Short mmCIF file of C-alpha atoms in Angstrom, two decimals:
data_model
loop_
_atom_site.label_atom_id
_atom_site.label_comp_id
_atom_site.label_asym_id
_atom_site.label_seq_id
_atom_site.Cartn_x
_atom_site.Cartn_y
_atom_site.Cartn_z
CA MET A 1 0.00 0.00 0.00
CA ASN A 2 2.98 2.31 0.53
CA THR A 3 3.80 2.26 -3.18
CA ALA A 4 0.15 2.89 -4.06
CA LEU A 5 0.06 5.92 -1.76
CA ALA A 6 3.35 7.16 -3.21
CA ILE A 7 2.01 6.88 -6.79
CA LEU A 8 -1.20 8.76 -5.98
CA ALA A 9 0.62 11.35 -3.86
CA HIS A 10 3.08 12.00 -6.68
CA ALA A 11 0.25 12.38 -9.21
CA LEU A 12 -1.61 14.84 -6.97
CA ARG A 13 1.54 16.74 -6.08
CA MET A 14 2.28 17.37 -9.76
CA LEU A 15 -1.20 18.86 -10.20
CA ILE A 16 -1.37 21.08 -7.12
CA PHE A 17 2.30 22.03 -6.54
CA GLU A 18 2.01 24.83 -9.12
CA THR A 19 -1.70 25.28 -9.69
CA THR A 20 -1.26 28.23 -12.03
CA THR A 21 1.05 26.17 -14.24
CA THR A 22 -1.46 23.31 -14.30
CA LEU A 23 -4.24 25.68 -15.36
CA ARG A 24 -2.04 27.28 -18.00
CA VAL A 25 -1.15 23.90 -19.49
CA ILE A 26 -4.71 22.53 -19.72
CA LEU A 27 -6.48 25.86 -20.37
CA PRO A 28 -7.12 25.33 -24.13
CA ALA A 29 -8.71 21.93 -23.47
CA LEU A 30 -10.57 23.23 -20.42
CA ILE A 31 -12.18 25.97 -22.52
CA VAL A 32 -13.29 23.42 -25.13
CA VAL A 33 -14.78 20.98 -22.62
CA MET A 34 -16.56 23.59 -20.50
CA GLY A 35 -17.77 25.42 -23.64
CA CYS A 36 -19.30 22.22 -25.02
CA SER A 37 -20.91 21.47 -21.66
CA LEU A 38 -22.46 24.95 -21.61
CA ALA A 39 -23.65 24.54 -25.20
CA ILE A 40 -25.34 21.23 -24.37
CA ALA A 41 -26.96 22.72 -21.27
CA LEU A 42 -28.33 25.66 -23.29
CA PHE A 43 -29.28 24.00 -26.58
CA ALA A 44 -30.03 20.39 -25.63
CA PRO A 45 -31.55 20.48 -22.12
CA ASP A 46 -34.12 17.82 -23.08
CA MET A 47 -31.31 15.32 -23.66
CA ILE A 48 -29.86 16.01 -20.22
CA THR A 49 -33.25 15.52 -18.60
CA LEU A 50 -33.79 12.30 -20.54
CA MET A 51 -30.41 10.89 -19.49
CA GLN A 52 -30.62 11.86 -15.83
CA THR A 53 -34.24 11.11 -14.98
CA SER A 54 -34.83 7.95 -17.08
CA PRO A 55 -38.63 8.35 -17.32
CA ASP A 56 -40.79 5.27 -17.89
CA THR A 57 -42.17 6.71 -21.11
CA PRO A 58 -39.36 8.86 -22.56
CA VAL A 59 -40.28 11.46 -25.14
CA PRO A 60 -37.91 11.31 -28.13
CA PRO A 61 -35.99 14.59 -28.48
CA ALA A 62 -36.18 16.64 -31.65
CA PRO A 63 -33.66 15.52 -34.32
CA GLN A 64 -31.78 18.82 -34.20
CA THR A 65 -31.52 18.56 -30.41
CA ALA A 66 -30.10 15.05 -30.60
CA LEU A 67 -27.70 16.11 -33.37
CA GLY A 68 -26.48 19.09 -31.37
CA PHE A 69 -25.96 16.88 -28.34
CA LEU A 70 -23.89 14.42 -30.37
CA VAL A 71 -21.80 17.13 -32.04
CA PHE A 72 -21.01 19.06 -28.88
CA GLY A 73 -20.51 15.80 -26.97
CA ALA A 74 -17.96 14.57 -29.54
CA ILE A 75 -16.09 17.89 -29.49
CA GLY A 76 -16.11 17.81 -25.69
CA LEU A 77 -14.59 14.32 -25.68
CA MET A 78 -11.87 15.48 -28.05
CA GLY A 79 -11.22 18.39 -25.70
CA TYR A 80 -10.97 15.89 -22.86
CA ALA A 81 -8.38 13.93 -24.87
CA LEU A 82 -6.47 17.15 -25.59
CA MET A 83 -6.35 17.88 -21.87
CA ALA A 84 -4.75 14.49 -21.25
CA ILE A 85 -2.24 14.91 -24.08
CA LEU A 86 -1.21 18.37 -22.90
CA TRP A 87 -0.62 17.15 -19.37
CA HIS A 88 1.32 14.06 -20.46
CA ARG A 89 3.54 16.19 -22.70
CA HIS A 90 4.03 18.92 -20.11
CA VAL A 91 5.35 16.46 -17.54
CA LEU A 92 7.16 13.91 -19.70
CA LEU A 93 8.68 16.39 -22.16
CA ASN A 94 9.47 18.99 -19.49
CA GLY A 95 6.94 21.39 -20.98
CA ALA A 96 7.81 24.22 -18.59
CA GLU A 97 11.32 24.33 -20.06
CA ARG A 98 10.37 23.56 -23.68
CA PRO A 99 6.94 25.15 -24.28
CA GLU A 100 7.36 24.96 -28.04
CA HIS A 101 7.07 21.15 -27.81
CA LEU A 102 3.93 21.15 -25.67
CA HIS A 103 1.20 21.36 -28.32
CA PRO A 104 0.68 18.12 -30.27
CA ASP A 105 0.37 17.84 -34.04
CA SER A 106 -2.54 16.03 -35.71
CA ARG A 107 -0.65 12.73 -35.86
CA ILE A 108 -0.12 12.74 -32.10
CA PHE A 109 -3.68 13.87 -31.40
CA PHE A 110 -5.52 11.32 -33.54
CA GLY A 111 -3.05 8.57 -32.60
CA TYR A 112 -3.92 9.22 -28.97
CA ILE A 113 -7.65 9.12 -29.65
CA TRP A 114 -7.30 5.84 -31.58
CA ARG A 115 -5.44 4.22 -28.69
CA ALA A 116 -7.97 5.56 -26.19
CA ILE A 117 -10.70 3.88 -28.25
CA LEU A 118 -8.75 0.61 -28.23
CA VAL A 119 -8.28 0.77 -24.46
CA GLY A 120 -11.97 1.54 -24.01
CA PHE A 121 -12.91 -1.43 -26.20
CA ALA A 122 -10.61 -3.72 -24.20
CA GLN A 123 -12.22 -2.49 -20.99
CA MET A 124 -15.67 -3.12 -22.46
CA LEU A 125 -14.71 -6.71 -23.24
CA ALA A 126 -13.36 -7.13 -19.71
CA ALA A 127 -16.56 -5.64 -18.31
CA ILE A 128 -18.66 -8.52 -19.63
CA PRO A 129 -17.39 -11.29 -17.30
CA VAL A 130 -16.94 -8.83 -14.42
CA THR A 131 -20.53 -7.63 -14.76
CA VAL A 132 -21.80 -11.21 -14.93
CA LEU A 133 -19.87 -12.16 -11.79
CA ILE A 134 -21.11 -9.11 -9.90
CA GLY A 135 -24.65 -9.81 -11.05
CA VAL A 136 -24.44 -13.40 -9.83
CA ALA A 137 -22.89 -12.30 -6.53
CA GLY A 138 -25.53 -9.66 -5.90
CA GLY A 139 -28.46 -11.45 -7.42
CA VAL A 140 -31.90 -10.50 -6.28
CA ALA A 141 -30.59 -8.35 -3.42
CA ILE A 142 -29.38 -5.66 -5.83
CA LEU A 143 -32.59 -5.77 -7.86
CA ASN A 144 -34.66 -5.27 -4.71
CA ASN A 145 -32.43 -2.53 -3.28
CA PRO A 146 -30.16 -0.99 -5.95
CA THR A 147 -28.97 1.72 -3.54
CA GLY A 148 -28.35 -0.57 -0.57
CA PRO A 149 -24.97 -1.33 1.03
CA LEU A 150 -24.48 -4.56 -0.93
CA ALA A 151 -25.07 -2.82 -4.24
CA THR A 152 -22.70 -0.03 -3.21
CA LEU A 153 -20.01 -2.51 -2.19
CA LEU A 154 -20.29 -4.50 -5.42
CA SER A 155 -20.25 -1.27 -7.43
CA LEU A 156 -17.05 -0.27 -5.66
CA ILE A 157 -15.48 -3.68 -6.34
CA GLY A 158 -16.44 -3.43 -10.01
CA GLY A 159 -14.99 0.06 -10.20
CA ILE A 160 -11.72 -1.11 -8.64
CA ILE A 161 -11.39 -3.92 -11.19
CA PHE A 162 -12.10 -1.61 -14.14
CA VAL A 163 -9.62 1.02 -12.93
CA TRP A 164 -6.94 -1.64 -12.36
CA ILE A 165 -7.40 -3.00 -15.88
CA ALA A 166 -7.31 0.54 -17.27
CA MET A 167 -4.01 1.30 -15.56
CA ARG A 168 -2.47 -1.96 -16.75
CA LEU A 169 -3.38 -1.18 -20.37
CA SER A 170 -3.22 2.60 -20.51
CA LEU A 171 0.49 3.30 -20.61
CA VAL A 172 -0.15 3.31 -24.35
CA LEU A 173 -1.74 6.74 -23.81
CA PRO A 174 1.14 8.76 -22.33
CA SER A 175 3.50 6.95 -24.71
CA ALA A 176 1.34 8.00 -27.67
CA ALA A 177 1.12 11.56 -26.34
CA ILE A 178 4.89 11.97 -26.49
CA GLY A 179 5.27 10.22 -29.85
CA ARG A 180 6.69 6.93 -28.57
CA PRO A 181 3.81 4.52 -29.20
CA MET A 182 3.62 1.09 -27.60
CA ARG A 183 1.15 -1.78 -27.76
CA MET A 184 -1.31 -2.68 -25.02
CA ARG A 185 0.54 -5.96 -24.47
CA GLU A 186 3.71 -3.96 -23.80
CA SER A 187 1.82 -1.79 -21.33
CA TRP A 188 0.49 -4.89 -19.58
CA ASN A 189 3.99 -6.36 -19.31
CA ILE A 190 5.62 -3.11 -18.18
CA THR A 191 3.08 -2.64 -15.38
CA LYS A 192 3.38 -6.26 -14.19
CA PRO A 193 6.00 -5.47 -11.49
CA ALA A 194 3.63 -2.86 -10.03
CA ALA A 195 0.45 -4.93 -10.45
CA SER A 196 -0.04 -5.41 -6.69
CA ALA A 197 0.48 -1.73 -5.95
CA LEU A 198 -1.97 -0.80 -8.69
CA TRP A 199 -4.74 -2.59 -6.80
CA GLY A 200 -4.15 -0.12 -4.00
CA VAL A 201 -4.17 2.80 -6.44
CA ALA A 202 -7.40 1.49 -7.99
CA LEU A 203 -8.98 1.23 -4.52
CA LEU A 204 -7.97 4.79 -3.63
CA LEU A 205 -9.17 6.24 -6.95
CA SER A 206 -12.47 4.33 -6.92
CA GLY A 207 -13.19 5.30 -3.33
CA LEU A 208 -12.32 8.94 -4.01
CA ASN A 209 -14.50 9.03 -7.12
CA MET A 210 -17.43 7.44 -5.28
CA CYS A 211 -17.19 9.94 -2.42
CA VAL A 212 -16.97 12.91 -4.79
CA TYR A 213 -19.87 11.63 -6.90
CA THR A 214 -22.06 11.08 -3.81
CA LEU A 215 -21.23 14.49 -2.38
CA THR A 216 -21.91 16.23 -5.70
CA ALA A 217 -25.23 14.44 -6.10
CA LEU A 218 -26.29 15.48 -2.59
CA LEU A 219 -25.28 19.12 -3.03
CA LEU A 220 -26.62 19.47 -6.59
CA PRO A 221 -29.63 17.18 -6.96
CA ASP A 222 -31.44 19.48 -9.41
CA ILE A 223 -30.89 19.37 -13.14
CA GLY A 224 -29.90 22.66 -14.73
CA THR A 225 -27.18 24.66 -16.41
CA PHE A 226 -25.22 25.35 -13.22
CA SER A 227 -25.49 21.73 -12.10
CA MET A 228 -24.33 20.54 -15.53
CA LEU A 229 -21.27 22.79 -15.45
CA VAL A 230 -20.33 21.75 -11.90
CA HIS A 231 -20.67 18.06 -12.76
CA THR A 232 -18.51 18.61 -15.85
CA LEU A 233 -15.86 20.33 -13.74
CA VAL A 234 -15.92 17.40 -11.30
CA TYR A 235 -15.48 14.93 -14.18
CA ILE A 236 -12.57 17.01 -15.48
CA LEU A 237 -10.86 16.95 -12.09
CA GLU A 238 -11.39 13.20 -11.72
CA GLY A 239 -10.08 12.61 -15.21
CA LEU A 240 -7.08 14.87 -14.63
CA VAL A 241 -6.14 12.90 -11.51
CA PHE A 242 -6.29 9.64 -13.50
CA VAL A 243 -4.26 11.19 -16.32
CA SER A 244 -1.66 12.34 -13.80
CA VAL A 245 -1.53 8.83 -12.34
CA LEU A 246 -0.83 7.42 -15.82
CA THR A 247 1.86 10.07 -16.32
CA THR A 248 3.41 9.11 -12.99
CA LEU A 249 3.32 5.41 -13.89
CA TYR A 250 4.98 6.05 -17.25
CA GLY A 251 7.72 8.12 -15.68
CA TYR A 252 8.23 5.57 -12.88
CA LEU A 253 8.01 2.30 -14.82
CA VAL A 254 9.30 3.32 -18.27
CA GLU A 255 11.70 6.19 -17.63
CA GLY A 256 12.86 5.15 -14.17
CA ARG A 257 11.85 8.37 -12.44
CA SER A 258 11.59 8.51 -8.67
CA LEU A 259 8.21 8.72 -6.93
CA GLY A 260 9.76 11.01 -4.37
CA GLN A 261 10.34 13.87 -6.80
#
């Protein structure tokens, strides 16, 4: 657990040690993501209501509303990917000293997105047996009380497994961001020595995400523009922590950097 704490502490320290630098690095992507979130909240509120309330008899949104949601959602996801790339490059390429190398070209950008899709697909395949096992373990208890302690525990366990798999496979992302691509099998093999510690990291990240999600839901139960923007900001922060963990792992496992720096 000591190594897991060191990995997470290093990732957080990089983000908060110089907050102004962090904001400067991710600002272009932050503007894109928050702008798309605001656009969806203003121009496609029916889609947000439909997704968050899950009515028994949903009313299909207007075609232009659905199209706008898809367009702004896709741009927002690309902005999210840009945020990750910028942070990877800032840390791994010493962006503060070489700012001219910080911004990626189209080859780097779309190569990163392609590998993110591959990692997501691999996680989706892994989710099938995990979901089946959790469903069998929970059985009728979860169906009768989906918000009960057993459902919460199994959800946490599922989240830990998914995050662990993601970390084992996702070194392909920081490597792609700095133009040194690797395969997912290489990522799996490189992270093997730290596999035990990554369970601890996955536990810490999953628990932190669950606490933040629960707190946000309690403080902002209503659906609206402000709530949408706050939730988006929370997702950005959660994603940035995960991205910083991947950056830390790449530096530690691939480049031999110390976790104490």
